[in-house]
PDB file of C-alpha atoms in Angstrom:
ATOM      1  CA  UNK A   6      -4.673  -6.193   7.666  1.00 81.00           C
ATOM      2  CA  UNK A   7      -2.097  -4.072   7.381  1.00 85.00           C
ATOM      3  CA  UNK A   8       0.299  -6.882   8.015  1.00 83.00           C
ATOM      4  CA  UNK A   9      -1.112  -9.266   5.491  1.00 82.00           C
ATOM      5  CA  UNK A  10      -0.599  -6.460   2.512  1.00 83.00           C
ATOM      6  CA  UNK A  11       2.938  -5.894   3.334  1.00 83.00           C
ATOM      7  CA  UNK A  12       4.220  -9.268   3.568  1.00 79.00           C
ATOM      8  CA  UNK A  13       7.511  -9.769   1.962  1.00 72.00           C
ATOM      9  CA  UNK A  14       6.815 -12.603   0.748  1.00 70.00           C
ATOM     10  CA  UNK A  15       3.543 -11.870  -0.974  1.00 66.00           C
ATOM     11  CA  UNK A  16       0.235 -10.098   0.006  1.00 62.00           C
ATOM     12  CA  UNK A  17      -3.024 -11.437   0.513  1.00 68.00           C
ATOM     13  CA  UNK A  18      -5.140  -9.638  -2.133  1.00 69.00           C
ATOM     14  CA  UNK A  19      -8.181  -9.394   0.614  1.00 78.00           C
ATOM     15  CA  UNK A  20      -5.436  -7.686   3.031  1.00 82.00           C
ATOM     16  CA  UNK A  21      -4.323  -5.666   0.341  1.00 82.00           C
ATOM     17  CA  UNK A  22      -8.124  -4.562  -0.592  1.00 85.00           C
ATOM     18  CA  UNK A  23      -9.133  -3.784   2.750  1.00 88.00           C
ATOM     19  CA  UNK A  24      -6.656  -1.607   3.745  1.00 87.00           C
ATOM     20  CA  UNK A  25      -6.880   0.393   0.459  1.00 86.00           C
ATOM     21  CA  UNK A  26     -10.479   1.102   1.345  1.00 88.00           C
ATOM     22  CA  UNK A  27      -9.766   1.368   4.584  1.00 87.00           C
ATOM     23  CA  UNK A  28      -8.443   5.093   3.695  1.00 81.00           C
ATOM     24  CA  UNK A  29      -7.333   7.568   7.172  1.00 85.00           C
ATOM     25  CA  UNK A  30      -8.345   4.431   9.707  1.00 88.00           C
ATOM     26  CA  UNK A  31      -4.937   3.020   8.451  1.00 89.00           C
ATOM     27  CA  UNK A  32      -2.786   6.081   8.676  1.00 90.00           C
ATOM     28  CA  UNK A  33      -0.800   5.132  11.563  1.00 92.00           C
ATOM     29  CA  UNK A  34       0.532   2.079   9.463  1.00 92.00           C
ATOM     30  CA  UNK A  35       1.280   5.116   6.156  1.00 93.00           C
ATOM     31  CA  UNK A  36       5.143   4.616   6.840  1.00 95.00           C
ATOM     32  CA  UNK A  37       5.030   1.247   6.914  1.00 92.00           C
ATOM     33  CA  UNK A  38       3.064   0.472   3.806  1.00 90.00           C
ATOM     34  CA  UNK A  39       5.259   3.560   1.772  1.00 92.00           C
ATOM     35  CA  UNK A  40       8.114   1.134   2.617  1.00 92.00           C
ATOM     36  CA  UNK A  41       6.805  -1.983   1.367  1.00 89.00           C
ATOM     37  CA  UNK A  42       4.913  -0.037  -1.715  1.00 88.00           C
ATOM     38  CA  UNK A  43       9.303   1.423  -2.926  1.00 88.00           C
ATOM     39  CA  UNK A  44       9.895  -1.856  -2.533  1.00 87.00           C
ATOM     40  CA  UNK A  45       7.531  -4.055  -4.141  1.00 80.00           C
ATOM     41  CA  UNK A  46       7.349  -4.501  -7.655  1.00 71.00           C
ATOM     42  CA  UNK A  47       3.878  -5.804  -8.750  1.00 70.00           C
ATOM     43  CA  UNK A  48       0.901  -5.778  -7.409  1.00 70.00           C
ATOM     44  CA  UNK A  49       1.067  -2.322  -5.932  1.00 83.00           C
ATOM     45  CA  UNK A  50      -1.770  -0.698  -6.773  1.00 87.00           C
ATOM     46  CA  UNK A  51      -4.003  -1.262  -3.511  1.00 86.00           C
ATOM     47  CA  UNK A  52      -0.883  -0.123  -1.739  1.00 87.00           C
ATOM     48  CA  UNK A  53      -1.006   2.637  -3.928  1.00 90.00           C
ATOM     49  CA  UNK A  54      -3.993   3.737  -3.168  1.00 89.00           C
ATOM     50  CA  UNK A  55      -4.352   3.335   0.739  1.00 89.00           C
ATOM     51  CA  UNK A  56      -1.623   6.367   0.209  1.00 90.00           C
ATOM     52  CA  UNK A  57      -3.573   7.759  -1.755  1.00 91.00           C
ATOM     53  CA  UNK A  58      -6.313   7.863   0.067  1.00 88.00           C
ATOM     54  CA  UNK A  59      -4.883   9.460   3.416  1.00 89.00           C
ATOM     55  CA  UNK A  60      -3.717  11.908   1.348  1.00 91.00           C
ATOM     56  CA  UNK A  61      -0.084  10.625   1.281  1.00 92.00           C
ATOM     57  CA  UNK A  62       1.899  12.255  -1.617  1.00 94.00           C
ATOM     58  CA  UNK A  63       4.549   8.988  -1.644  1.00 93.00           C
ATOM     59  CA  UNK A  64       1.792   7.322  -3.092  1.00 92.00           C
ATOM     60  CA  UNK A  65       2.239   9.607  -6.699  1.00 93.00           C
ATOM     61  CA  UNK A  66       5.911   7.932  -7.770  1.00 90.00           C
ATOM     62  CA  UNK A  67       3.946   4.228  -7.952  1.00 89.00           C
ATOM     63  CA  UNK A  68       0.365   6.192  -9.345  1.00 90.00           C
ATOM     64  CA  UNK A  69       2.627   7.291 -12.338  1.00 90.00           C
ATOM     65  CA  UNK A  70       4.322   3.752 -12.342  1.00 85.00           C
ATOM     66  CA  UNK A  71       0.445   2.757 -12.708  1.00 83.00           C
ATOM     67  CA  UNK A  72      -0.836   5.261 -15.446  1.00 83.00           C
TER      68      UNK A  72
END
């Protein structure tokens, strides 16, 4: 899942989903999808929030970008 969201060359929106609800049981990937979330421009906001929800704090530079 993980995989599918941080495809360079575009993310599967189920991928994407999953692993944003998929909150701690993703954390080993949290560097990984940090990476790929201060890279990506759009479409960011399940990235966003799998941070989020492991309690990642790179995940507040793209919350503001959100708000």
């Amino acid at each position: 899942m993980v995989r599918a969201a941080c495809n360079p060359l575009g993310s599967s929106w189920d991928a994407a989903k999953a692993v944003a609800q998929a909150g701690p049981a993703v954390s080993g990937h949290a560097d990984r999808l940090a990476r790929t979330l201060a890279t990506r421009l759009g479409n960011v906001d399940e990235l966003a929030s799998a941070l989020a929800g492991m309690g990642d704090l790179r995940a507040v530079p793209a919350l503001r970008r959100l708000a």
